[in-house]
Amino acid sequence: MEFPSKLIEDAVNEVSKLPGIGKKTALRLVLHLLKRDEEQTKSLAETLIAMRSKVKHCRKCHNLSDHDLCGICASHKRDRSLICVVEDTRDVLAIENTAQYKGMYHVLGGIISPVEGVGPSDLKIESLIDRLRHPDSDAVKEIILALSPTMEGDTTAFYLQKKLKGFSVKISTIARGVPIGGDLEYADEVTLGRSILSRITYE
Amino acid sequence: MEFPSKLIEDAVNEVSKLPGIGKKTALRLVLHLLKRDEEQTKSLAETLIAMRSKVKHCRKCHNLSDHDLCGICASHKRDRSLICVVEDTRDVLAIENTAQYKGMYHVLGGIISPVEGVGPSDLKIESLIDRLRHPDSDAVKEIILALSPTMEGDTTAFYLQKKLKGFSVKISTIARGVPIGGDLEYADEVTLGRSILSRITYE
């Protein structure tokens, strides 16, 4: 594609570095900004720079936060005996949106993936073990592994189970089965198979 | 959605102002930037600001340009007897990519759309007429209307035809018919009907 302007070409190249945005979409976004007030572009740019330079990771759970300690770790209303281990901030958001969980989190910052060159040492696993060794107030009673039901997620869960064996802590994983509201006939075989194996008895 | 950080929330709100980007995609993009070097965010932000503040409109054809006169209007290799009238810069890019057209352009900056409150006076129609009145070198011989085959495009084309009636200039429109490579059975009835009416005789 030949651009009418070097400035537009540069902008399109920068925007198309973002995941899931190709050259055509980038051009559409750039042309949109050119149609709008200069203020909008400035505001977008400045907000991104401020966000990138100021956002921190919570020193305890490694979730993204404006402060040293994130809102969840600082809160006194959360159940400190539960730690939910997730891959990244998006998972925390997803679980928080359910309003079903009142415990703490631990954000690994990724999952073990030999293909992408991510090993256990790249993740916040040591700091999870540190949290078990030096519990702040109440002792941690349960660690919930809420990792994606993929090969990488299972590998990470398996590694964590081994690492956490020495501690007197219950380890659980979120249930896998047919999604609620999903038609049974459209569930894939693996999920349906697992949901039969891990069936729940009515009490 | 409750964000772990006000800074992230602000960034997501700004990014989701872009067309076709919702809160979820915006969050994905913002988290991507947080994973990458701070340099990448700075470079993105600075490029966008530079682009927005410096890109101009060509004083002749109103295409986006780094200079007062765009590359096409400044070129001596283009055929100045042809002017192709398009809606916006994306159309110029699309036509340039075909490498089939060597004339000039005129970018209207939109199309007549009563629904969106765009009237003829919001478009660069007067300046197109000025170009016919004061041709730079060669007189313009043909105006090609390359507008979208929609209600708005047709309205704009009709309006332009009326406006250009007084000038001794040929007015044409790009051919409409079945797309090349498209299966005939999947062409919509209107397109197929038009393609029969405007059939081309083998010479």
Short mmCIF file of N, CA and C in Angstrom, two decimals, chain A residues 1-8 10-11 14-15 17-21 27-38 40-45 47-55 63-66 88-90 93 97, chain B residues 1-8 10-11 14-15 17-21 27-38 40-45 47-55 63-66 88-90 93 97:
data_model
loop_
_atom_site.label_atom_id
_atom_site.label_comp_id
_atom_site.label_asym_id
_atom_site.label_seq_id
_atom_site.Cartn_x
_atom_site.Cartn_y
_atom_site.Cartn_z
N MET A 1 0.84 -1.20 0.00
CA MET A 1 0.00 0.00 0.00
C MET A 1 0.88 1.25 0.00
N GLU A 2 0.61 2.19 -0.89
CA GLU A 2 1.43 3.40 -0.92
C GLU A 2 0.64 4.54 -0.28
N PHE A 3 1.23 5.13 0.75
CA PHE A 3 0.51 6.14 1.51
C PHE A 3 0.75 7.53 0.95
N PRO A 4 -0.25 8.40 1.07
CA PRO A 4 -0.11 9.75 0.52
C PRO A 4 0.81 10.60 1.39
N SER A 5 1.20 10.09 2.53
CA SER A 5 1.96 10.92 3.47
C SER A 5 2.83 10.03 4.32
N LYS A 6 4.08 10.45 4.50
CA LYS A 6 5.02 9.69 5.34
C LYS A 6 4.52 9.64 6.78
N LEU A 7 3.92 10.75 7.23
CA LEU A 7 3.41 10.83 8.61
C LEU A 7 2.32 9.79 8.84
N ILE A 8 1.43 9.65 7.85
CA ILE A 8 0.35 8.68 7.97
C ILE A 8 0.94 7.27 7.94
N ASP A 10 3.89 6.30 8.93
CA ASP A 10 4.51 6.02 10.24
C ASP A 10 3.45 5.67 11.26
N ALA A 11 2.37 6.45 11.28
CA ALA A 11 1.32 6.22 12.26
C ALA A 11 0.68 4.84 12.04
N GLU A 14 2.96 2.14 13.33
CA GLU A 14 2.95 2.04 14.80
C GLU A 14 1.67 1.37 15.30
N VAL A 15 0.53 1.82 14.75
CA VAL A 15 -0.75 1.28 15.23
C VAL A 15 -0.87 -0.21 14.89
N LYS A 17 1.29 -2.37 14.97
CA LYS A 17 2.10 -3.23 15.86
C LYS A 17 1.23 -3.82 16.98
N LEU A 18 0.05 -3.23 17.19
CA LEU A 18 -0.83 -3.72 18.25
C LEU A 18 -1.43 -5.05 17.82
N PRO A 19 -1.71 -5.94 18.77
CA PRO A 19 -2.19 -7.28 18.41
C PRO A 19 -3.58 -7.24 17.79
N GLY A 20 -3.75 -7.97 16.71
CA GLY A 20 -5.05 -8.09 16.06
C GLY A 20 -5.40 -6.90 15.19
N ILE A 21 -4.44 -5.98 14.99
CA ILE A 21 -4.70 -4.82 14.14
C ILE A 21 -3.76 -4.85 12.94
N LEU A 27 -5.07 1.92 9.29
CA LEU A 27 -5.33 3.08 8.44
C LEU A 27 -6.70 3.68 8.77
N ARG A 28 -7.69 2.81 9.00
CA ARG A 28 -9.03 3.29 9.34
C ARG A 28 -8.99 4.09 10.64
N LEU A 29 -8.24 3.59 11.63
CA LEU A 29 -8.15 4.28 12.91
C LEU A 29 -7.44 5.62 12.76
N VAL A 30 -6.35 5.62 11.98
CA VAL A 30 -5.57 6.84 11.79
C VAL A 30 -6.41 7.90 11.05
N LEU A 31 -7.14 7.46 10.02
CA LEU A 31 -7.98 8.41 9.28
C LEU A 31 -9.10 8.94 10.18
N HIS A 32 -9.57 8.09 11.08
CA HIS A 32 -10.59 8.53 12.04
C HIS A 32 -10.04 9.66 12.91
N LEU A 33 -8.81 9.47 13.41
CA LEU A 33 -8.20 10.50 14.26
C LEU A 33 -8.03 11.80 13.49
N LEU A 34 -7.70 11.68 12.19
CA LEU A 34 -7.51 12.89 11.37
C LEU A 34 -8.82 13.65 11.17
N LYS A 35 -9.93 12.93 11.24
CA LYS A 35 -11.23 13.59 11.06
C LYS A 35 -11.68 14.28 12.34
N ARG A 36 -11.21 13.76 13.48
CA ARG A 36 -11.63 14.31 14.77
C ARG A 36 -10.71 15.46 15.18
N ASP A 37 -11.08 16.15 16.28
CA ASP A 37 -10.26 17.23 16.82
C ASP A 37 -8.87 16.75 17.18
N GLU A 38 -7.92 17.67 17.08
CA GLU A 38 -6.55 17.35 17.46
C GLU A 38 -6.51 16.97 18.95
N GLN A 40 -8.48 15.13 20.64
CA GLN A 40 -8.74 13.72 20.92
C GLN A 40 -7.47 12.88 20.79
N THR A 41 -6.68 13.17 19.73
CA THR A 41 -5.43 12.43 19.54
C THR A 41 -4.48 12.71 20.70
N LYS A 42 -4.40 14.00 21.09
CA LYS A 42 -3.51 14.37 22.20
C LYS A 42 -3.91 13.64 23.47
N SER A 43 -5.20 13.66 23.75
CA SER A 43 -5.70 13.03 24.96
C SER A 43 -5.40 11.53 24.95
N LEU A 44 -5.62 10.90 23.79
CA LEU A 44 -5.33 9.47 23.66
C LEU A 44 -3.85 9.20 23.93
N ALA A 45 -2.99 9.99 23.28
CA ALA A 45 -1.55 9.78 23.40
C ALA A 45 -1.07 10.01 24.82
N THR A 47 -2.82 9.93 27.63
CA THR A 47 -3.34 8.93 28.56
C THR A 47 -2.52 7.65 28.48
N LEU A 48 -2.15 7.25 27.24
CA LEU A 48 -1.38 6.03 27.08
C LEU A 48 -0.01 6.16 27.73
N ILE A 49 0.64 7.32 27.51
CA ILE A 49 1.98 7.51 28.10
C ILE A 49 1.88 7.51 29.63
N ALA A 50 0.89 8.21 30.18
CA ALA A 50 0.74 8.26 31.64
C ALA A 50 0.50 6.86 32.18
N MET A 51 -0.39 6.13 31.50
CA MET A 51 -0.72 4.78 31.94
C MET A 51 0.53 3.90 31.94
N ARG A 52 1.26 3.94 30.81
CA ARG A 52 2.42 3.06 30.67
C ARG A 52 3.52 3.38 31.69
N SER A 53 3.69 4.67 32.00
CA SER A 53 4.81 5.02 32.87
C SER A 53 4.44 4.90 34.35
N LYS A 54 3.15 4.95 34.66
CA LYS A 54 2.78 5.00 36.08
C LYS A 54 2.18 3.72 36.64
N VAL A 55 1.59 2.88 35.77
CA VAL A 55 0.96 1.67 36.31
C VAL A 55 2.04 0.74 36.89
N ASN A 63 -0.83 -8.19 40.50
CA ASN A 63 -1.87 -7.63 39.65
C ASN A 63 -1.48 -6.18 39.31
N LEU A 64 -1.99 -5.68 38.18
CA LEU A 64 -1.70 -4.29 37.83
C LEU A 64 -2.42 -3.38 38.83
N SER A 65 -1.77 -2.27 39.15
CA SER A 65 -2.32 -1.41 40.19
C SER A 65 -1.73 -0.01 40.08
N ASP A 66 -2.46 0.97 40.61
CA ASP A 66 -1.93 2.34 40.66
C ASP A 66 -0.98 2.52 41.83
N ASP A 88 -3.18 -13.80 34.04
CA ASP A 88 -2.94 -12.35 33.98
C ASP A 88 -4.12 -11.53 34.48
N THR A 89 -3.96 -10.22 34.40
CA THR A 89 -4.95 -9.28 34.93
C THR A 89 -6.34 -9.49 34.36
N ARG A 90 -6.41 -9.87 33.08
CA ARG A 90 -7.72 -10.06 32.46
C ARG A 90 -8.52 -11.14 33.18
N LEU A 93 -10.01 -9.69 36.30
CA LEU A 93 -11.20 -8.91 35.93
C LEU A 93 -12.39 -9.82 35.67
N ASN A 97 -15.76 -9.93 37.90
CA ASN A 97 -17.06 -9.63 37.29
C ASN A 97 -18.14 -10.63 37.69
N MET B 1 -17.49 -3.32 34.03
CA MET B 1 -16.17 -3.90 34.32
C MET B 1 -15.43 -3.01 35.33
N GLU B 2 -14.89 -3.62 36.38
CA GLU B 2 -14.16 -2.82 37.36
C GLU B 2 -12.67 -3.00 37.14
N PHE B 3 -11.98 -1.89 36.91
CA PHE B 3 -10.57 -1.99 36.57
C PHE B 3 -9.70 -1.93 37.82
N PRO B 4 -8.56 -2.61 37.77
CA PRO B 4 -7.70 -2.63 38.95
C PRO B 4 -6.97 -1.30 39.12
N SER B 5 -7.08 -0.43 38.15
CA SER B 5 -6.29 0.79 38.19
C SER B 5 -7.02 1.89 37.42
N LYS B 6 -7.06 3.09 38.00
CA LYS B 6 -7.69 4.23 37.37
C LYS B 6 -6.99 4.56 36.06
N LEU B 7 -5.66 4.44 36.05
CA LEU B 7 -4.88 4.75 34.84
C LEU B 7 -5.27 3.83 33.70
N ILE B 8 -5.44 2.55 34.00
CA ILE B 8 -5.84 1.59 32.97
C ILE B 8 -7.25 1.92 32.50
N ASP B 10 -8.75 4.80 32.43
CA ASP B 10 -8.70 5.98 31.55
C ASP B 10 -8.21 5.59 30.17
N ALA B 11 -7.15 4.78 30.13
CA ALA B 11 -6.57 4.38 28.84
C ALA B 11 -7.59 3.57 28.04
N GLU B 14 -10.18 5.86 26.56
CA GLU B 14 -9.68 6.62 25.41
C GLU B 14 -9.59 5.73 24.17
N VAL B 15 -9.01 4.53 24.34
CA VAL B 15 -8.82 3.64 23.19
C VAL B 15 -10.17 3.19 22.63
N LYS B 17 -12.75 4.80 22.30
CA LYS B 17 -13.40 5.84 21.50
C LYS B 17 -13.14 5.63 20.01
N LEU B 18 -12.12 4.83 19.68
CA LEU B 18 -11.80 4.58 18.27
C LEU B 18 -12.88 3.70 17.65
N PRO B 19 -13.13 3.86 16.35
CA PRO B 19 -14.25 3.12 15.74
C PRO B 19 -13.97 1.62 15.68
N GLY B 20 -14.96 0.83 16.03
CA GLY B 20 -14.83 -0.62 15.95
C GLY B 20 -14.06 -1.24 17.09
N ILE B 21 -13.70 -0.43 18.09
CA ILE B 21 -12.95 -0.96 19.24
C ILE B 21 -13.80 -0.80 20.49
N LEU B 27 -9.07 -3.04 26.28
CA LEU B 27 -8.34 -3.58 27.42
C LEU B 27 -7.21 -4.49 26.95
N ARG B 28 -7.50 -5.30 25.92
CA ARG B 28 -6.47 -6.19 25.39
C ARG B 28 -5.29 -5.38 24.85
N LEU B 29 -5.59 -4.30 24.12
CA LEU B 29 -4.53 -3.47 23.56
C LEU B 29 -3.72 -2.79 24.66
N VAL B 30 -4.42 -2.29 25.68
CA VAL B 30 -3.74 -1.59 26.77
C VAL B 30 -2.84 -2.56 27.54
N LEU B 31 -3.35 -3.78 27.81
CA LEU B 31 -2.53 -4.76 28.53
C LEU B 31 -1.33 -5.17 27.69
N HIS B 32 -1.52 -5.20 26.36
CA HIS B 32 -0.40 -5.50 25.47
C HIS B 32 0.69 -4.45 25.62
N LEU B 33 0.29 -3.18 25.63
CA LEU B 33 1.27 -2.09 25.78
C LEU B 33 1.99 -2.20 27.12
N LEU B 34 1.28 -2.62 28.15
CA LEU B 34 1.89 -2.75 29.48
C LEU B 34 2.92 -3.87 29.51
N LYS B 35 2.74 -4.85 28.63
CA LYS B 35 3.70 -5.97 28.59
C LYS B 35 4.96 -5.60 27.81
N ARG B 36 4.80 -4.67 26.88
CA ARG B 36 5.93 -4.27 26.03
C ARG B 36 6.73 -3.14 26.69
N ASP B 37 7.88 -2.83 26.07
CA ASP B 37 8.72 -1.73 26.56
C ASP B 37 7.95 -0.42 26.60
N GLU B 38 8.34 0.42 27.53
CA GLU B 38 7.72 1.74 27.63
C GLU B 38 7.97 2.52 26.33
N GLN B 40 7.80 1.55 23.31
CA GLN B 40 6.81 1.30 22.25
C GLN B 40 5.60 2.21 22.43
N THR B 41 5.16 2.37 23.67
CA THR B 41 4.00 3.23 23.93
C THR B 41 4.35 4.67 23.60
N LYS B 42 5.56 5.09 24.00
CA LYS B 42 5.99 6.47 23.72
C LYS B 42 6.02 6.72 22.23
N SER B 43 6.60 5.77 21.51
CA SER B 43 6.74 5.91 20.06
C SER B 43 5.36 5.98 19.41
N LEU B 44 4.44 5.11 19.84
CA LEU B 44 3.07 5.13 19.31
C LEU B 44 2.43 6.50 19.57
N ALA B 45 2.52 6.96 20.82
CA ALA B 45 1.86 8.22 21.20
C ALA B 45 2.46 9.40 20.44
N THR B 47 4.14 9.40 17.58
CA THR B 47 3.86 9.33 16.14
C THR B 47 2.44 9.82 15.86
N LEU B 48 1.50 9.44 16.72
CA LEU B 48 0.11 9.86 16.51
C LEU B 48 -0.02 11.38 16.65
N ILE B 49 0.66 11.95 17.67
CA ILE B 49 0.57 13.40 17.86
C ILE B 49 1.20 14.13 16.67
N ALA B 50 2.38 13.66 16.23
CA ALA B 50 3.06 14.29 15.10
C ALA B 50 2.18 14.22 13.86
N MET B 51 1.61 13.03 13.63
CA MET B 51 0.75 12.82 12.46
C MET B 51 -0.43 13.79 12.51
N ARG B 52 -1.11 13.82 13.67
CA ARG B 52 -2.33 14.63 13.76
C ARG B 52 -2.05 16.11 13.59
N SER B 53 -0.89 16.56 14.11
CA SER B 53 -0.65 18.01 14.08
C SER B 53 -0.02 18.45 12.76
N LYS B 54 0.61 17.52 12.04
CA LYS B 54 1.35 17.95 10.85
C LYS B 54 0.71 17.60 9.51
N VAL B 55 -0.13 16.56 9.48
CA VAL B 55 -0.70 16.18 8.19
C VAL B 55 -1.63 17.28 7.68
N ASN B 63 -6.61 15.73 -0.91
CA ASN B 63 -6.13 14.47 -0.38
C ASN B 63 -5.20 14.77 0.80
N LEU B 64 -5.05 13.83 1.72
CA LEU B 64 -4.13 14.04 2.83
C LEU B 64 -2.70 14.06 2.30
N SER B 65 -1.87 14.91 2.88
CA SER B 65 -0.53 15.08 2.34
C SER B 65 0.39 15.67 3.40
N ASP B 66 1.70 15.44 3.25
CA ASP B 66 2.67 16.07 4.17
C ASP B 66 2.94 17.50 3.74
N ASP B 88 -13.11 9.74 0.02
CA ASP B 88 -12.01 10.08 0.93
C ASP B 88 -10.69 9.43 0.54
N THR B 89 -9.68 9.67 1.37
CA THR B 89 -8.32 9.21 1.08
C THR B 89 -8.22 7.71 0.86
N ARG B 90 -9.05 6.94 1.60
CA ARG B 90 -8.99 5.49 1.44
C ARG B 90 -9.30 5.07 0.02
N LEU B 93 -6.27 5.58 -2.13
CA LEU B 93 -5.34 4.47 -1.90
C LEU B 93 -5.79 3.22 -2.64
N ASN B 97 -3.75 1.52 -5.70
CA ASN B 97 -3.27 0.14 -5.59
C ASN B 97 -3.56 -0.69 -6.83
#
